[in-house]
Amino acid sequence: MSKRPPPDPVAVLRGHRASVTDVCFHPSNSILFTGYIYSILFTGSSDGELRIWDTVQHRTVSSAWVHSAAHGVVCVAASPLIGDNKLVSQGRDGTVKYWDIEEGGLSSLIFNFDNRSPSLTIKTNAYHFCKLSLMKKPCACARQAEGPKHYHDMDVKDTVDAEMLNDSSGKAQESLTECSDAAHAEGPKYVAIAGEQSSEVEIWDLNTAERIAQLPQKCLGGSSNYCTKSRGMCMAVQAFLPSESQGFLNILSGYEDGTMVWWDIRNPGIPITSVKFHLEPILSICLDGSCSGGISGAADNKIVIFGLDNPMGSCVVKKEISLERPGISGTSVRSDGKIAATAGWDHRIRIFNYRKGSALAILKYHRATCNAVSFSPDCKLMASSSEDSTVALWELYPP
Amino acid sequence: MGPEIPTPTILVSSSTLVPCHNGRVFIWPYRFMYLGKSFEAIPEEHETDAIDYNEVMSSDDVVLRQGAMKGAQLREIKIAVEGMENGPKRRRRELEPTVLHKVGDVISAINEAKHVDQLICALHSLAVRLFPLDSSAFSGSIDEQYRDQVLRTEVPSSDERSDWWWVFYQGTAFPTLARVLLYEVASNWLACFPISAQKHVYDVFFVEGLATEVVQTLVPCLQHNARDSLRVNTVCLNAERLLVLCLFENDGILQMAREFGSSFQSEDSISERMKPAVSRVAQLMVSIPDKAPLGAPTSLSSHFFFKQIAIQLLAGVEEKSMKLHDEAASLDKNGMDGTFLFVGETFARICRRGSIDVLLGEVIPRILAHIRSCLQSNTDLIDADVFETNPGFLFWSKMMEAIKDPYAVERMSEQILHYLATEQASDTEAYWTLWMLFHQIFYRQKSVRSMFIDKFLLWKVFPLCCLRWILQFAVLECPPGANSLTKGHNTRGLIDTVQHLVTVWSKQEFVQSAPIEQQTYITAAVGISLEKMSKEELDATKEVMHSILRGVSCRLESPDHLVRRMASSVALVFSKVVDPKNPLHLDDSCSGETIDWEFGLVTPDKGIQVASSSTEKGIKEIENSTASVAGKELDSAVDGGAGNNLKDRDKKLSKFRLVDPDEIIDPAMLNDESTSGGSDDDNASDNSESSNDSSLQPYDLSDDDTDLKKKITQVVDVVGALRKSDDADGVERALDVAENLVRASPDELRHLTGDLVRTLVQVRCSDLTIEGEEESAEEKRQKALVALLVTCPFESLDALHKLLYSPNVDVSQRILILDIMTDAAQELADTRTMKPKRQPGALISTISETQPWFLPSSIGPPGAGSWKEMSGTGSLLNLSYSYERELPPKPNQVKRGKTRRWSLRLKNMPESQTEWSQNKFPLYAAAFMLPAMQGFDKRRHGVDLLARDFIVLGKLIYMLGVCMKCASMHPEASALASPLLDMLSSREVCYHKEAYVRRSVLFAASCVLMALHPSYVASALVEGNPELSKGLEWVRTWALNVADTDTDKDCYTMAMTCLQLHAEMALQASRALETSESTFKTKSIGLSSNMLKGEIKIPHPSVQY
């Protein structure tokens, strides 16, 4: 009975004036700059503001209105695969903006948005609820805490993969090859997003701002027309590069009716598999570091931890966790694969043992719906964002 | 009866005694002699008995007590006896003149005696002929010359002696001599008698005599009154002594029983004639304790005396019944033995004298002992034969048969039942006791039957066990089983009784007017007898079912919880009879197997104690009783939420079972291990995971959803949420916050009050909340409404009064409205606002006066003490004076301990600086009361306070009473008193059928009496306010009437307190009048004080309190 009470947040970041829709750590743990170590967190709010936080000092480093106040930011994302100091923001105004974050003058802010304008803007014309997804790559060893060097290795590998992809890809992937050539240092930068037709998933290239693929692909012959319209809107998407797929992009997309579909970009007409674990719209999908499984949250009262079997192309439930109150708007698996977190409509962040699927903690701090949850790459911090316009930082189960 | 009657007695007796001394009383004319005796007897019997006995008995006795008749009877007996035993009887008759002559001699010798020894000799000469005397026993104590004479006396043979004895005692000789002995000798000579002589020649006439005659002679002496008090005293004392001697030391009572037994043995016709004599003797004997003067020996006190009678008679009776049993052949069951007759007669009279408990204290233990021994000897099978054949038991039924007096029978039966209950006799023992005593007369005498079945079931109240016995014996008519009542073959009786009981039970009037004990008793009777009925029997009598349903339904509407429980208990029993598998539980309280038919009611004695409570308590009681009604009324709603809850829980459980890690087989993992050989990483991570797993200890996972509920922060939102009756959650949240929001008294509240009141009254919160929380939801709603009434009285009262008589609300809502008005009135009256008292100091302050100039100024923090001069610090040359004073600690100096003192300021502030202002109620009193009083008696659609919704009426009156109390001593109370009294005094209110309403009226009237300021009452009288004085007078007369006639105990006690209050008020008012009179006189108002005082009648203390 004398169990430890659940911890309180180590810090609460206040500054947003509206619901904080998404939260994302800088892909590298710490940035050494002018003698200071910074740990950077990006957050976006529903009034269009994007903020950059220093998680050591708990201060806002920089702030910018990146999307119109009427539409707001849906998603902010950063990934080693698109490079350090790069940031993608998605607005509900039908655009995805690709930012270069540059170090500013010594005197004031360290990071600045370059001239307050994105380096690239993609007009997707998609107005929906689906957060975009950057690619996720399996890291062989789940120890990412070792530093940027590791990423560099991976980057190299990425390039190789991309070239392999180029070699074996069909006609549809030709543009990809070009892209990868163009941005060789960072590798291909794709972003998966629910499309203009909200039941479709579109893949865009961040370098060229072009749409590369549509899933399902509109088939001219119509013979193998796989239609996802009956599944309703695409609500969540996760792009990843499983090691078995020779670097070809795979997509997991969750739909309004609760089905989850696994696509391989090489075969855009027909998905690898489709499963239905949820009864309500899937709101969030997150894969673990090895990309062999993940966790999905939906509007119903359960969380599903699933496993992906790449060679077999099958998706199975590893664990189904039922909740007292429905609604999981965000999920995240820590990069070491030990714990997973969910952000719930019930104002609570829940922590689970990712392997066993057992509940570890129920964190009560937010006073409104939680929108997103995210782990830092070094696994030490967790950030949660909520409609109450706060971002909470937590230190849980240190790796 | 008139006290004049004894007076002639004295005259006559003294005049008759005077010639005795002249020696001219040798031959006493019969008539004259008996006339004297009859004069003695008649007044005494009248005096003691005419009050107790019914007409028949006393008139009979009067006739029989005529002396002439008595003589005739005795002679007849003698003749009859002679007829049987011819020889000796005739001889005795011939002997009679001789005996009389001898007695005459002795009497004259007594009269002429000059010395005590002469007297002894004379008496001895007679005694020796009657009794076997040992002359030498006392001869030593007398003088020489007389001793010879005594010793010389010839001693007759024993045959001769017994003849003499018979003639002496059965004829007139003994009474004649006894008179001389008891009056003349006792007063003049007895003190001189040597003790041995007294015993042998004086006492012997009484001790050895025929006990019946002796008693008849002795008892009148007890009340001998003459002018000479000393003489009276000696006569009485002597008579007492002799009585104790005869009756107790010599077992005279037993002898009497035997004498009657032997004289009755002959023929029935004689026994018929003998009955009056028997009853007279019994009567005389039983009257002894009454006649014994003050200071008589304790053995003649009624308790001891009756106990002795009982012991001796029972001994005699046992002896007799054994004898009868021995000669069983000759025993005619219908025939009455003299002994039995006498015993029965005596017992009946003891009953009449109210000493039945003493008697039963002897009788019942004997019966119980008999029965117990009998039950032990044949344990397996007990039936009537066992007892019928037992000779020891035969008598008891005979005895009851012998008691002819129906009143005595009833008293006795009642006492037997109570006695058995206190003895805690078992069902079997009690049954056989009743059977033994009553089974014969129960079947033979209709009156006894109806006593058991009607009187004991419908009119009396016995303990519950007695009820069971009565039902078992009189209704079921068979021996009881091991631990329950059993049903005999004769079900007709049961059905009839049930029908009878239920008819009474189901009457509305019975519920309204019968005392609660009676109701409980009859309910228990109905319930217990219903338990014994079968469905077929029930079907056979259609009316029973109908009446039960009617009775149950009219009880369920009662404001009294107990009455409702009675209904539900009977309904439960009834439903069990109709369908044993499907019992009907109207109430949670009786969910057990057995029903408590006593309903936890205290014993009657305790009830009375409680009832005799003081003023305050009486009022408190009604407050409690009335307040409890509403809650109970509303808790009947049952929510279906429980089922859902359970289902949810089940679901959760099953889900949790799913999450068992062992059950899940992961094909992906299997595949991994089988196919991909190079899964070192996975393994490694697995290992690391397992090693690190200990770090993943779960935190406390308990979770509640208190924070998830949306807080309502605006009164408007409360109204909105309450209106959405489909959103139970919202309603609950709104109720949670409603009170606090209202108490905060925001500006917009005044505009929303009406809406809020309406929605709060009309929200069905017990339907919406989950089961188990109805109470709290109701409470919240009530509190919120009270808060509304307190913060915005006028607006909310406006809305409430409209709702109160509107057809859209039901009874429970009306009760709710009245309840909250009551609570709000009390809260308003108790409001205490504290404000600093304004210092009455002068507006222009002069420094010089308040404080000497040399002291430092008193400016400083609040709570600082006054300046005091410091004592010198040692140096003599201290030119500067220094002063000090105490300061309150500064905030940073305050130590933070575990116990914190709040409000430092207040501690230092003297009490006088704050003042309490209280009772805001009078301002709103009229708004509370007047609209509610309008049109309460109108019958509208859905509103019928006077008949159907009497509970609402009671609550309304109660509320008005509380309002009066809250406004007491304020001028508003005086203004509102007369309309309230006017309403109360309307006939249909104050004489309402339901005790509940009457109680409320009494409460309200008492409140009015308390609320009126005496000076106002006085001035109303002076200025001639007829309404008020009329109303107050009405309160008095009406309360008197209630105290006299009301059946309800609570009403009665409350009426008493009301009268008391009225008396107090009248006293206060008259005092106020007296003080004001002088002022009136100076103002030359020509009102006579008599007239003023005439208006209020101060009830005399001797009014039956």
CSV table of C-alpha atoms in Angstrom, one decimal, chain B residues 628-752:
chain,number,residue,atom,x,y,z
B,628,SER,CA,-37.6,13.3,10.6
B,629,VAL,CA,-40.6,12.9,8.4
B,630,ALA,CA,-39.4,14.6,5.3
B,631,GLY,CA,-36.2,12.6,5.1
B,632,LYS,CA,-38.0,9.4,5.5
B,633,GLU,CA,-40.6,10.4,3.0
B,634,LEU,CA,-38.1,10.9,0.3
B,635,ASP,CA,-35.8,8.0,0.8
B,636,SER,CA,-38.1,5.5,-0.8
B,637,ALA,CA,-36.9,6.2,-4.3
B,638,VAL,CA,-34.7,3.3,-5.6
B,639,ASP,CA,-32.1,3.8,-8.1
B,640,GLY,CA,-31.2,1.3,-10.8
B,641,GLY,CA,-27.6,2.5,-10.9
B,642,ALA,CA,-26.3,-0.4,-8.8
B,643,GLY,CA,-26.7,-2.8,-11.6
B,644,ASN,CA,-24.7,-0.7,-14.0
B,645,ASN,CA,-22.0,-0.2,-11.5
B,646,LEU,CA,-21.7,-3.9,-11.0
B,647,LYS,CA,-21.5,-4.5,-14.6
B,648,ASP,CA,-18.8,-2.0,-15.0
B,649,ARG,CA,-16.8,-3.7,-12.3
B,650,ASP,CA,-17.2,-7.0,-13.9
B,651,LYS,CA,-16.1,-5.7,-17.2
B,652,LYS,CA,-13.0,-4.2,-15.6
B,653,LEU,CA,-12.2,-7.5,-14.0
B,654,SER,CA,-12.4,-9.4,-17.2
B,655,LYS,CA,-10.2,-6.8,-18.9
B,656,PHE,CA,-7.6,-7.2,-16.2
B,657,ARG,CA,-7.6,-10.9,-16.7
B,658,LEU,CA,-6.9,-10.3,-20.3
B,659,VAL,CA,-3.8,-8.4,-19.4
B,660,ASP,CA,-2.1,-11.4,-18.0
B,661,PRO,CA,1.3,-11.6,-19.6
B,662,ASP,CA,1.4,-15.4,-19.4
B,663,GLU,CA,-1.6,-15.8,-21.6
B,664,ILE,CA,-0.3,-13.8,-24.5
B,665,ILE,CA,1.8,-15.7,-27.0
B,666,ASP,CA,3.6,-13.5,-29.3
B,667,PRO,CA,4.1,-15.1,-32.7
B,668,ALA,CA,6.3,-12.2,-33.8
B,669,MET,CA,8.7,-12.9,-31.1
B,670,LEU,CA,8.7,-16.6,-31.9
B,671,ASN,CA,9.3,-15.9,-35.5
B,672,ASP,CA,12.1,-13.6,-34.6
B,673,GLU,CA,13.9,-16.2,-32.7
B,674,SER,CA,13.3,-18.9,-35.3
B,675,THR,CA,14.1,-17.0,-38.4
B,676,SER,CA,16.6,-14.3,-37.8
B,677,GLY,CA,19.7,-15.8,-36.4
B,678,GLY,CA,21.5,-12.6,-35.9
B,679,SER,CA,19.2,-11.3,-33.3
B,680,ASP,CA,21.9,-10.6,-30.8
B,681,ASP,CA,20.8,-7.1,-30.3
B,682,ASP,CA,17.4,-8.2,-29.3
B,683,ASN,CA,18.8,-10.7,-26.9
B,684,ALA,CA,21.2,-8.2,-25.5
B,685,SER,CA,18.4,-5.7,-25.1
B,686,ASP,CA,16.3,-8.4,-23.5
B,687,ASN,CA,19.0,-9.1,-21.1
B,688,SER,CA,19.6,-5.5,-20.3
B,689,GLU,CA,15.9,-5.1,-19.9
B,690,SER,CA,15.7,-7.9,-17.5
B,691,SER,CA,18.6,-6.6,-15.5
B,692,ASN,CA,17.2,-3.2,-15.5
B,693,ASP,CA,13.7,-4.2,-14.9
B,694,SER,CA,14.1,-3.6,-11.2
B,695,SER,CA,14.4,0.1,-12.0
B,696,LEU,CA,10.9,0.1,-13.4
B,697,GLN,CA,9.0,-0.1,-10.2
B,698,PRO,CA,5.5,1.2,-10.7
B,699,TYR,CA,4.4,4.2,-8.8
B,700,ASP,CA,1.2,4.4,-6.9
B,701,LEU,CA,-1.4,3.8,-9.6
B,702,SER,CA,-4.5,4.9,-7.7
B,703,ASP,CA,-6.5,7.3,-9.6
B,704,ASP,CA,-9.6,9.3,-9.0
B,705,ASP,CA,-11.5,11.6,-11.3
B,706,THR,CA,-12.2,14.4,-8.9
B,707,ASP,CA,-10.2,16.8,-10.9
B,708,LEU,CA,-11.8,15.9,-14.2
B,709,LYS,CA,-15.2,17.2,-13.2
B,710,LYS,CA,-15.8,20.5,-14.7
B,711,LYS,CA,-16.2,23.1,-12.1
B,712,ILE,CA,-19.2,25.3,-12.3
B,713,THR,CA,-18.4,28.8,-11.3
B,714,GLN,CA,-21.4,30.8,-12.2
B,715,VAL,CA,-24.8,30.8,-10.8
B,716,VAL,CA,-26.3,30.9,-14.3
B,717,ASP,CA,-24.4,27.7,-15.1
B,718,VAL,CA,-25.9,26.1,-12.0
B,719,VAL,CA,-29.4,26.9,-13.2
B,720,GLY,CA,-28.5,25.6,-16.7
B,721,ALA,CA,-27.0,22.4,-15.4
B,722,LEU,CA,-29.9,21.7,-13.1
B,723,ARG,CA,-32.3,22.0,-16.0
B,724,LYS,CA,-30.6,19.4,-18.0
B,725,SER,CA,-32.1,16.5,-16.2
B,726,ASP,CA,-30.6,14.0,-18.6
B,727,ASP,CA,-27.1,14.9,-17.5
B,728,ALA,CA,-26.9,13.4,-14.1
B,729,ASP,CA,-23.3,14.3,-13.7
B,730,GLY,CA,-23.9,17.9,-14.4
B,731,VAL,CA,-26.7,18.1,-12.0
B,732,GLU,CA,-24.5,16.5,-9.3
B,733,ARG,CA,-21.8,19.0,-10.0
B,734,ALA,CA,-24.2,21.9,-9.9
B,735,LEU,CA,-25.5,20.7,-6.6
B,736,ASP,CA,-22.0,20.4,-5.3
B,737,VAL,CA,-21.2,24.0,-5.9
B,738,ALA,CA,-24.6,25.5,-5.6
B,739,GLU,CA,-24.5,26.3,-1.9
B,740,ASN,CA,-21.1,27.9,-2.0
B,741,LEU,CA,-21.9,30.0,-5.0
B,742,VAL,CA,-25.1,31.2,-3.4
B,743,ARG,CA,-23.4,32.0,-0.2
B,744,ALA,CA,-20.9,34.1,-2.1
B,745,SER,CA,-23.8,36.2,-3.0
B,746,PRO,CA,-22.8,37.5,-6.4
B,747,ASP,CA,-24.5,40.6,-7.8
B,748,GLU,CA,-26.5,38.7,-10.3
B,749,LEU,CA,-27.9,36.3,-7.7
B,750,ARG,CA,-30.9,38.5,-7.1
B,751,HIS,CA,-32.0,38.3,-10.6
B,752,LEU,CA,-31.5,34.6,-10.8
